[in-house]
Short mmCIF file of C-alpha atoms in Angstrom, two decimals:
data_model
loop_
_atom_site.label_atom_id
_atom_site.label_comp_id
_atom_site.label_asym_id
_atom_site.label_seq_id
_atom_site.Cartn_x
_atom_site.Cartn_y
_atom_site.Cartn_z
CA MET A 1 2.83 57.97 -124.85
CA SER A 2 1.30 54.57 -124.47
CA GLY A 3 2.18 51.94 -121.92
CA GLN A 4 3.57 52.33 -118.45
CA HIS A 5 7.05 51.81 -119.84
CA GLY A 6 6.55 53.85 -123.01
CA PHE A 7 9.16 56.24 -124.27
CA TRP A 8 7.68 59.30 -122.66
CA TYR A 9 5.82 57.94 -119.65
CA ARG A 10 8.67 55.69 -118.58
CA SER A 11 8.73 54.61 -114.94
CA MET A 12 11.42 56.45 -112.95
CA PRO A 13 12.21 56.89 -109.26
CA ALA A 14 10.51 59.80 -107.48
CA ARG A 15 13.93 60.57 -106.08
CA ARG A 16 15.39 61.46 -109.45
CA LEU A 17 12.77 64.12 -109.98
CA ALA A 18 13.20 65.27 -106.37
CA VAL A 19 16.98 65.64 -106.76
CA LEU A 20 16.35 67.63 -109.95
CA ARG A 21 13.90 69.85 -108.03
CA CYS A 22 16.51 70.45 -105.32
CA SER A 23 19.41 71.05 -107.73
CA ILE A 24 17.67 73.11 -110.43
CA GLY A 25 15.42 74.91 -107.93
CA GLY A 26 18.36 75.44 -105.58
CA TYR A 27 20.42 76.84 -108.43
CA ALA A 28 17.61 79.20 -109.44
CA LEU A 29 17.21 80.31 -105.84
CA VAL A 30 20.93 81.02 -105.35
CA TYR A 31 20.99 82.85 -108.68
CA LEU A 32 17.98 84.91 -107.69
CA VAL A 33 19.48 85.89 -104.33
CA ALA A 34 22.92 86.62 -105.77
CA ARG A 35 21.48 88.73 -108.60
CA LEU A 36 18.72 90.36 -106.56
CA PRO A 37 20.27 93.85 -106.56
CA HIS A 38 20.55 93.72 -110.35
CA LEU A 39 17.21 91.99 -110.99
CA ALA A 40 15.34 94.53 -108.92
CA GLY A 41 17.81 97.33 -109.68
CA VAL A 42 16.39 97.73 -113.20
CA ALA A 43 13.61 99.69 -111.49
CA ARG A 44 16.09 102.61 -111.51
CA PHE A 45 16.45 102.57 -115.31
CA ASP A 46 15.04 105.34 -117.45
CA PRO A 47 11.37 104.48 -118.28
CA ALA A 48 12.13 105.43 -121.90
CA GLN A 49 14.23 102.27 -122.06
CA PHE A 50 11.32 100.01 -121.05
CA HIS A 51 10.62 97.41 -123.75
CA PRO A 52 8.57 94.65 -122.09
CA VAL A 53 8.98 91.01 -123.09
CA GLY A 54 7.21 87.73 -122.24
CA PRO A 55 4.55 87.98 -119.53
CA VAL A 56 5.61 91.58 -118.83
CA SER A 57 4.35 92.56 -122.30
CA TRP A 58 0.92 93.51 -120.98
CA LEU A 59 2.46 96.31 -118.88
CA ALA A 60 2.24 99.69 -120.58
CA GLN A 61 4.77 101.29 -118.26
CA PRO A 62 7.30 100.18 -115.62
CA LEU A 63 6.09 99.13 -112.17
CA PRO A 64 6.81 101.24 -109.06
CA VAL A 65 10.18 100.41 -107.47
CA ALA A 66 8.54 98.99 -104.31
CA VAL A 67 6.45 96.52 -106.34
CA VAL A 68 9.52 95.35 -108.29
CA TRP A 69 11.35 94.65 -105.03
CA LEU A 70 8.30 93.02 -103.43
CA LEU A 71 7.88 90.59 -106.32
CA ALA A 72 11.59 89.75 -106.25
CA VAL A 73 11.48 89.03 -102.51
CA CYS A 74 8.29 86.93 -102.96
CA ALA A 75 10.13 84.96 -105.66
CA VAL A 76 12.93 84.21 -103.17
CA ALA A 77 10.42 83.07 -100.51
CA ALA A 78 8.60 80.85 -103.05
CA GLY A 79 11.98 79.51 -104.13
CA VAL A 80 12.79 78.38 -100.59
CA ALA A 81 9.43 76.55 -100.37
CA PHE A 82 10.08 75.02 -103.82
CA VAL A 83 13.50 73.66 -102.86
CA VAL A 84 12.47 72.20 -99.49
CA GLY A 85 9.23 70.86 -100.98
CA TRP A 86 6.77 72.69 -98.73
CA ARG A 87 3.16 72.95 -99.98
CA PHE A 88 4.51 72.12 -103.43
CA ARG A 89 1.15 72.15 -105.21
CA VAL A 90 1.18 75.88 -104.59
CA SER A 91 4.87 76.69 -104.18
CA GLY A 92 5.86 74.74 -107.34
CA PRO A 93 3.83 76.72 -109.89
CA LEU A 94 4.20 79.89 -107.79
CA PHE A 95 8.01 79.84 -107.92
CA GLY A 96 7.91 79.05 -111.65
CA GLY A 97 5.58 82.01 -112.23
CA LEU A 98 7.46 84.47 -110.04
CA LEU A 99 10.86 83.50 -111.41
CA LEU A 100 9.48 83.95 -114.92
CA TRP A 101 8.11 87.36 -113.99
CA VAL A 102 11.22 88.68 -112.21
CA ILE A 103 13.63 87.60 -114.93
CA SER A 104 11.30 88.72 -117.74
CA TYR A 105 11.05 92.12 -116.06
CA ARG A 106 14.83 92.40 -115.90
CA ASN A 107 14.97 91.43 -119.60
CA SER A 108 12.48 94.18 -120.47
CA TRP A 109 15.03 96.99 -120.74
CA GLY A 110 16.25 96.58 -124.28
CA MET A 111 18.48 93.55 -123.72
CA ILE A 112 17.39 89.90 -123.50
CA PHE A 113 19.85 87.69 -121.66
CA HIS A 114 19.61 84.29 -123.31
CA THR A 115 21.60 82.69 -120.51
CA GLU A 116 18.44 82.47 -118.39
CA ASN A 117 15.77 81.03 -120.72
CA LEU A 118 16.55 77.39 -120.05
CA LEU A 119 16.74 77.81 -116.28
CA VAL A 120 13.29 79.43 -116.16
CA LEU A 121 11.76 76.80 -118.48
CA HIS A 122 13.19 73.99 -116.33
CA VAL A 123 11.81 75.48 -113.11
CA ILE A 124 8.35 75.87 -114.71
CA VAL A 125 8.34 72.20 -115.80
CA LEU A 126 9.42 71.03 -112.35
CA GLY A 127 6.78 73.22 -110.72
CA LEU A 128 4.03 71.63 -112.81
CA ALA A 129 5.05 68.05 -111.96
CA ARG A 130 4.99 65.91 -108.81
CA SER A 131 8.55 66.88 -108.02
CA ALA A 132 8.14 66.90 -104.24
CA ASP A 133 6.91 63.36 -103.60
CA ALA A 134 10.37 62.56 -102.20
CA LEU A 135 13.12 64.52 -100.42
CA ALA A 136 10.57 67.10 -99.33
CA LEU A 137 9.15 68.49 -96.11
CA ASP A 138 5.69 67.30 -97.08
CA ALA A 139 6.77 63.92 -98.47
CA GLY A 140 5.56 60.77 -96.72
CA THR A 141 7.96 58.55 -94.77
CA ASP A 142 7.65 55.62 -97.22
CA PRO A 143 9.42 56.32 -100.52
CA PRO A 144 6.93 56.19 -103.43
CA ARG A 145 7.24 53.43 -106.00
CA ASP A 146 8.86 54.13 -109.34
CA HIS A 147 6.20 55.45 -111.71
CA GLY A 148 5.67 57.10 -115.06
CA ARG A 149 4.45 60.23 -113.29
CA TYR A 150 8.06 60.78 -112.22
CA GLY A 151 9.41 59.88 -115.64
CA TRP A 152 7.69 62.26 -118.04
CA PRO A 153 8.91 65.48 -116.33
CA VAL A 154 12.49 64.20 -116.59
CA ARG A 155 11.93 63.45 -120.27
CA LEU A 156 10.39 66.87 -120.76
CA LEU A 157 13.34 68.61 -119.06
CA CYS A 158 15.68 66.82 -121.49
CA ALA A 159 13.45 67.66 -124.47
CA VAL A 160 13.30 71.36 -123.54
CA THR A 161 17.09 71.45 -123.18
CA VAL A 162 17.56 69.82 -126.56
CA ALA A 163 14.94 72.09 -128.20
CA THR A 164 16.78 75.27 -127.16
CA TYR A 165 19.98 74.09 -128.86
CA LEU A 166 18.08 72.91 -131.94
CA LEU A 167 16.41 76.33 -132.26
CA ALA A 168 19.77 78.08 -132.02
CA GLY A 169 21.09 75.85 -134.82
CA ILE A 170 18.03 76.46 -137.00
CA ALA A 171 18.37 80.23 -136.46
CA LYS A 172 21.93 80.09 -137.78
CA LEU A 173 20.94 78.06 -140.83
CA LYS A 174 17.98 80.33 -141.54
CA ALA A 175 20.00 83.53 -141.27
CA GLY A 176 23.27 82.51 -142.83
CA GLY A 177 22.82 79.09 -144.42
CA ILE A 178 25.90 76.90 -144.66
CA GLU A 179 27.90 80.09 -145.14
CA TRP A 180 27.61 80.55 -141.39
CA VAL A 181 30.19 77.75 -141.20
CA THR A 182 32.31 78.48 -144.26
CA SER A 183 32.51 82.28 -144.08
CA ASP A 184 34.16 84.62 -141.58
CA THR A 185 30.91 85.11 -139.64
CA LEU A 186 32.00 83.41 -136.42
CA ARG A 187 35.38 85.11 -136.51
CA ASN A 188 33.69 88.50 -136.94
CA PHE A 189 31.31 87.76 -134.06
CA VAL A 190 34.22 86.82 -131.78
CA ALA A 191 36.10 89.96 -132.79
CA TYR A 192 33.00 92.16 -132.36
CA ASP A 193 32.11 90.74 -128.96
CA ASN A 194 35.61 91.16 -127.57
CA LEU A 195 35.95 94.63 -129.08
CA ARG A 196 32.66 95.68 -127.52
CA LYS A 197 33.83 94.50 -124.12
CA ALA A 198 37.18 96.28 -124.48
CA GLU A 199 35.55 99.55 -125.57
CA LEU A 200 33.01 99.41 -122.76
CA GLY A 201 35.62 99.05 -120.08
CA ALA A 202 35.04 95.37 -119.30
CA SER A 203 37.40 92.44 -119.40
CA TYR A 204 37.53 90.51 -122.66
CA SER A 205 39.08 87.25 -123.82
CA ILE A 206 42.76 87.60 -124.60
CA ILE A 207 42.64 84.17 -126.26
CA GLY A 208 39.71 85.21 -128.48
CA ALA A 209 41.44 88.49 -129.37
CA PHE A 210 44.54 86.53 -130.36
CA ALA A 211 42.57 83.88 -132.26
CA VAL A 212 40.82 86.37 -134.58
CA ARG A 213 44.17 86.97 -136.27
CA TYR A 214 43.89 83.48 -137.79
CA ASP A 215 40.90 82.95 -140.04
CA TRP A 216 41.42 79.18 -140.47
CA ILE A 217 40.53 78.53 -136.81
CA PHE A 218 36.89 79.52 -137.12
CA PRO A 219 35.19 77.38 -139.82
CA PRO A 220 35.91 74.10 -137.93
CA LEU A 221 34.67 75.68 -134.69
CA ALA A 222 31.53 76.94 -136.44
CA GLY A 223 30.92 73.51 -137.99
CA LEU A 224 31.28 71.77 -134.63
CA SER A 225 28.94 74.26 -132.92
CA LEU A 226 26.28 73.79 -135.57
CA LEU A 227 26.63 70.02 -135.39
CA ILE A 228 26.11 70.06 -131.61
CA GLU A 229 23.06 72.31 -131.96
CA LEU A 230 21.34 70.59 -134.87
CA GLY A 231 22.28 67.14 -133.61
CA ALA A 232 20.88 67.81 -130.13
CA PRO A 233 17.69 65.70 -130.61
CA VAL A 234 19.74 62.48 -130.76
CA ALA A 235 20.44 63.01 -127.05
CA LEU A 236 16.86 61.92 -126.33
CA PHE A 237 17.38 58.44 -127.77
CA GLY A 238 19.51 56.66 -125.22
CA ARG A 239 21.24 57.41 -121.95
CA ARG A 240 24.77 56.97 -123.23
CA ILE A 241 24.29 59.09 -126.33
CA GLY A 242 22.58 61.69 -124.13
CA MET A 243 25.60 61.84 -121.85
CA ILE A 244 27.98 62.13 -124.81
CA TRP A 245 25.93 64.99 -126.23
CA CYS A 246 25.93 66.71 -122.80
CA ALA A 247 29.73 66.51 -122.73
CA LEU A 248 29.92 68.03 -126.23
CA ALA A 249 27.42 70.77 -125.38
CA TRP A 250 29.36 71.56 -122.20
CA SER A 251 32.59 71.78 -124.25
CA PHE A 252 30.83 74.17 -126.62
CA HIS A 253 29.98 76.51 -123.72
CA PHE A 254 33.49 76.18 -122.36
CA GLY A 255 34.80 77.22 -125.77
CA VAL A 256 32.48 80.24 -125.77
CA LEU A 257 33.82 81.20 -122.34
CA VAL A 258 37.42 80.87 -123.49
CA ILE A 259 37.17 82.82 -126.74
CA MET A 260 34.37 85.28 -125.95
CA ALA A 261 34.38 85.56 -122.14
CA ILE A 262 30.64 84.83 -122.12
CA LEU A 263 29.64 82.75 -119.10
CA PHE A 264 26.65 80.48 -119.70
CA HIS A 265 26.65 79.66 -116.00
CA TYR A 266 23.72 77.22 -115.96
CA PRO A 267 25.11 74.72 -118.48
CA LEU A 268 28.74 75.29 -117.52
CA LEU A 269 28.06 74.23 -113.94
CA GLY A 270 26.38 71.13 -115.34
CA VAL A 271 22.99 71.76 -113.71
CA ALA A 272 21.29 72.28 -117.08
CA TYR A 273 22.21 68.72 -118.08
CA ALA A 274 21.36 67.02 -114.76
CA SER A 275 18.15 65.50 -116.18
CA PHE A 276 20.23 63.35 -118.54
CA PHE A 277 21.88 61.56 -115.61
CA PRO A 278 20.69 59.20 -112.85
CA VAL A 279 21.06 61.98 -110.29
CA GLU A 280 19.14 60.10 -107.57
CA ARG A 281 22.40 58.24 -106.93
CA ILE A 282 23.79 61.48 -105.52
CA GLY A 283 20.93 61.50 -102.98
CA ASP A 284 21.61 57.86 -102.14
CA ARG A 285 25.30 58.53 -101.61
CA VAL A 286 24.62 61.55 -99.41
CA GLU A 287 22.20 59.49 -97.34
CA ARG A 288 24.68 56.63 -96.94
CA ALA A 289 27.42 59.07 -95.92
CA VAL A 290 25.14 60.66 -93.33
CA ARG A 291 24.24 57.24 -91.90
CA ARG A 292 27.92 56.25 -91.75
CA ALA A 293 28.81 59.49 -89.99
CA ARG A 294 26.06 58.95 -87.44
CA ARG A 295 27.27 55.40 -86.73
CA LEU A 296 30.81 56.65 -86.18
CA ASN A 297 29.62 59.33 -83.79
CA ARG A 298 27.85 56.80 -81.55
CA MET B 1 -7.21 65.32 -114.00
CA ASP B 2 -5.30 62.03 -113.93
CA ASP B 3 -1.53 61.85 -114.14
CA ARG B 4 -1.31 60.77 -117.73
CA ARG B 5 -3.65 63.44 -119.09
CA TRP B 6 -1.76 66.08 -117.12
CA ALA B 7 1.52 64.75 -118.52
CA ASN B 8 0.18 64.97 -122.07
CA LEU B 9 -1.20 68.46 -121.54
CA VAL B 10 1.98 69.89 -119.97
CA THR B 11 4.21 68.16 -122.52
CA ILE B 12 2.30 69.38 -125.56
CA ALA B 13 1.86 72.90 -124.20
CA THR B 14 5.51 73.22 -123.15
CA LEU B 15 7.08 71.80 -126.30
CA GLY B 16 4.61 73.69 -128.49
CA ALA B 17 5.51 76.94 -126.76
CA VAL B 18 9.27 76.31 -126.75
CA LEU B 19 9.33 75.41 -130.45
CA SER B 20 6.88 78.12 -131.57
CA PRO B 21 9.50 80.90 -132.06
CA VAL B 22 10.95 78.98 -134.99
CA VAL B 23 7.66 79.48 -136.85
CA ARG B 24 7.01 83.00 -135.60
CA ASP B 25 10.69 83.92 -136.04
CA THR B 26 10.66 86.02 -132.89
CA ASP B 27 13.03 86.57 -130.03
CA GLY B 28 11.55 87.00 -126.58
CA PHE B 29 11.68 85.67 -123.05
CA PRO B 30 11.50 82.87 -122.08
CA LEU B 31 10.50 81.79 -125.59
CA SER B 32 13.16 82.61 -128.11
CA ASN B 33 14.47 81.58 -131.51
CA TYR B 34 17.97 82.19 -130.06
CA PRO B 35 19.14 84.57 -132.78
CA MET B 36 22.36 85.58 -131.02
CA PHE B 37 25.41 85.12 -133.24
CA SER B 38 23.22 83.74 -136.05
CA SER B 39 23.01 86.62 -138.52
CA ARG B 40 25.51 87.25 -141.28
CA ARG B 41 28.14 89.60 -139.95
CA ASP B 42 31.03 91.34 -141.59
CA SER B 43 33.89 92.86 -139.67
CA ALA B 44 32.52 96.44 -139.70
CA VAL B 45 30.97 97.21 -136.33
CA GLN B 46 29.53 100.19 -134.55
CA ILE B 47 30.05 100.74 -130.82
CA HIS B 48 28.24 103.26 -128.67
CA HIS B 49 30.23 104.06 -125.55
CA VAL B 50 31.13 106.69 -122.99
CA VAL B 51 34.77 107.75 -122.94
CA ALA B 52 36.41 109.53 -120.01
CA TRP B 53 39.06 112.22 -120.62
CA SER B 54 41.64 113.08 -118.01
CA ARG B 55 43.26 116.45 -117.36
CA GLU B 56 46.43 115.13 -119.03
CA GLY B 57 44.50 114.35 -122.23
CA ALA B 58 44.46 110.59 -121.76
CA HIS B 59 41.22 108.73 -122.36
CA ARG B 60 39.69 105.44 -121.31
CA PRO B 61 36.26 103.80 -121.55
CA VAL B 62 33.81 104.24 -118.70
CA SER B 63 32.90 100.95 -117.02
CA PRO B 64 29.34 99.50 -117.21
CA GLU B 65 28.72 100.16 -113.49
CA LEU B 66 28.98 103.90 -114.10
CA VAL B 67 26.43 103.61 -116.91
CA GLY B 68 24.04 102.18 -114.30
CA THR B 69 24.40 98.42 -114.63
CA ASP B 70 27.00 95.74 -114.01
CA GLU B 71 26.06 93.98 -117.26
CA ILE B 72 28.25 94.87 -120.21
CA MET B 73 25.60 94.19 -122.86
CA GLN B 74 22.96 96.07 -120.90
CA ALA B 75 25.36 99.03 -120.66
CA HIS B 76 25.89 99.00 -124.43
CA GLN B 77 22.15 98.81 -124.98
CA THR B 78 21.52 101.66 -122.52
CA ILE B 79 23.95 103.92 -124.39
CA LYS B 80 22.61 102.85 -127.79
CA ILE B 81 18.99 103.56 -126.81
CA ALA B 82 19.98 106.93 -125.29
CA VAL B 83 21.74 107.88 -128.56
CA ARG B 84 18.79 106.75 -130.69
CA GLN B 85 16.27 108.59 -128.53
CA GLY B 86 18.36 111.77 -128.52
CA ARG B 87 19.12 111.49 -124.79
CA ALA B 88 22.91 111.27 -125.05
CA ASP B 89 23.27 114.60 -123.21
CA SER B 90 21.30 113.51 -120.17
CA LEU B 91 23.09 110.14 -120.10
CA CYS B 92 26.42 112.00 -120.20
CA ARG B 93 25.42 114.16 -117.22
CA GLU B 94 24.17 111.14 -115.22
CA VAL B 95 27.44 109.26 -115.74
CA ALA B 96 29.41 112.42 -114.91
CA LYS B 97 27.58 112.71 -111.58
CA ARG B 98 28.42 109.09 -110.73
CA ILE B 99 32.07 109.70 -111.62
CA ALA B 100 32.14 112.82 -109.44
CA ARG B 101 30.93 110.72 -106.48
CA ASP B 102 33.71 108.19 -107.03
CA THR B 103 36.64 109.25 -104.89
CA ARG B 104 39.36 106.95 -106.18
CA ALA B 105 39.61 105.49 -109.67
CA TRP B 106 38.22 108.44 -111.65
CA LEU B 107 39.77 111.37 -109.80
CA ASP B 108 41.82 112.41 -112.82
CA VAL B 109 38.79 112.57 -115.13
CA ASP B 110 37.47 115.98 -116.04
CA ALA B 111 35.22 115.38 -119.03
CA LEU B 112 33.14 112.70 -120.74
CA VAL B 113 32.23 112.08 -124.34
CA VAL B 114 29.36 109.87 -125.55
CA ARG B 115 30.61 108.50 -128.85
CA THR B 116 29.61 106.21 -131.67
CA ASP B 117 32.72 104.64 -133.14
CA ARG B 118 32.94 102.55 -136.26
CA TYR B 119 35.65 99.87 -136.35
CA ASP B 120 36.90 97.00 -138.38
CA ALA B 121 36.61 94.39 -135.62
CA VAL B 122 39.30 92.06 -136.98
CA ALA B 123 41.73 94.90 -137.72
CA TYR B 124 41.15 96.16 -134.16
CA PHE B 125 43.01 93.11 -132.84
CA GLN B 126 45.35 92.65 -135.81
CA VAL B 127 46.53 96.20 -136.36
CA GLY B 128 45.35 98.39 -133.50
CA PRO B 129 42.28 99.87 -131.82
CA LYS B 130 41.87 102.95 -134.02
CA PRO B 131 38.26 103.68 -135.05
CA LEU B 132 37.49 104.13 -138.75
CA ARG B 133 35.05 106.90 -137.93
CA THR B 134 33.92 108.69 -134.77
CA THR B 135 30.68 110.55 -134.17
CA VAL B 136 30.46 112.57 -130.96
CA ARG B 137 26.90 112.40 -129.57
CA ALA B 138 27.38 114.44 -126.38
CA GLN B 139 30.08 116.00 -124.23
CA CYS B 140 29.94 117.07 -120.60
CA GLU B 141 32.19 118.01 -117.72
CA VAL B 142 32.49 116.09 -114.48
CA PRO B 143 30.98 118.32 -111.73
CA ARG B 144 33.89 118.40 -109.29
CA GLY B 145 33.08 121.55 -107.38
CA GLU B 146 36.01 123.76 -106.42
CA ARG B 147 39.43 122.18 -106.44
CA PRO B 148 41.80 123.04 -103.61
#
């Protein structure tokens, strides 16, 4: 991490980090509000089902319903402050902490939803960086100069994204070895997942149910999935290669949606990969459009 | 603390934490080794579910919402834990009460069965959805009150 323009501490515009704060934080906030009844609704579950994970692990028993709701509402309020960049030194880490708590609590009932890990990790990283030096209520009027302090969090967001895929690939190799690709494992998983949905009264993938009739489809799909996961670290070594990997990873999630009806919403909407792109250009375009609209109105 | 030291500290702590499950081999939240779909799996599967029986003898699976959640996997886990902890009877009665309150879609349902079914997952879609083996964990009636 040496040198102002080093690999990790590379100078970047404050705006890029700010757009990431608005988009990732905004996404987390919308998700929190939309899922609030479910996130807080776990308070109704049978206490015998309580199996705490993450920071919730120190709890010996479930919290009272009112406290669960209060923390969820506080998380929403902190999320608003996070997105608009108000008192960010407090609201940044606070939203990261509360989001982590609320989602960990919901995951503490015997089922961990792996669709939310990356979102929470991204919000925590943004909350610990100077993500509100631009496009924020408390930001100064003069835009800050490009600096390494705005570069490393972007790098870290990318690295965390890549690490989650790499870990998933390693888990497959550790558990099944290369047989995970060559055997019927993926086909059996697709069949099992769709069967489970059908037998639990939920909608399942017709395409996946049809595909399991043909065993030859699955080894190439398994090989491609493993390649995307284990090859994820290359995305850190160049913007273009990073974008190509993002496109492949997105296709992987699209494939999962098509054959298993599992919606990894965060990557599928592209927000999970935003740190790989020069997203500040979106802010610039919005600003130019607003200025143009104002001129026309005069 | 200056910017660069803070950057180093947050980077090392975050990446260390995110990568640590690969050494500890543990699944958790938000730190996980992402074990989903990684284990060896054959086509034999076991499903715990609640099945509704109508007066005409037809049956259909009870939806996750009636098990107390809108998440399919959480519903499966709820039923599985209830079966393992010997609480299938109380789960059956809870779901039956929710069905009794529903005035439209479940009007024809008179009874519920909490079941563990064993299937061949591939044959399920190739041949048909007949379980290889069924174990009934609990049965209960839907409390309808007096019918007109």
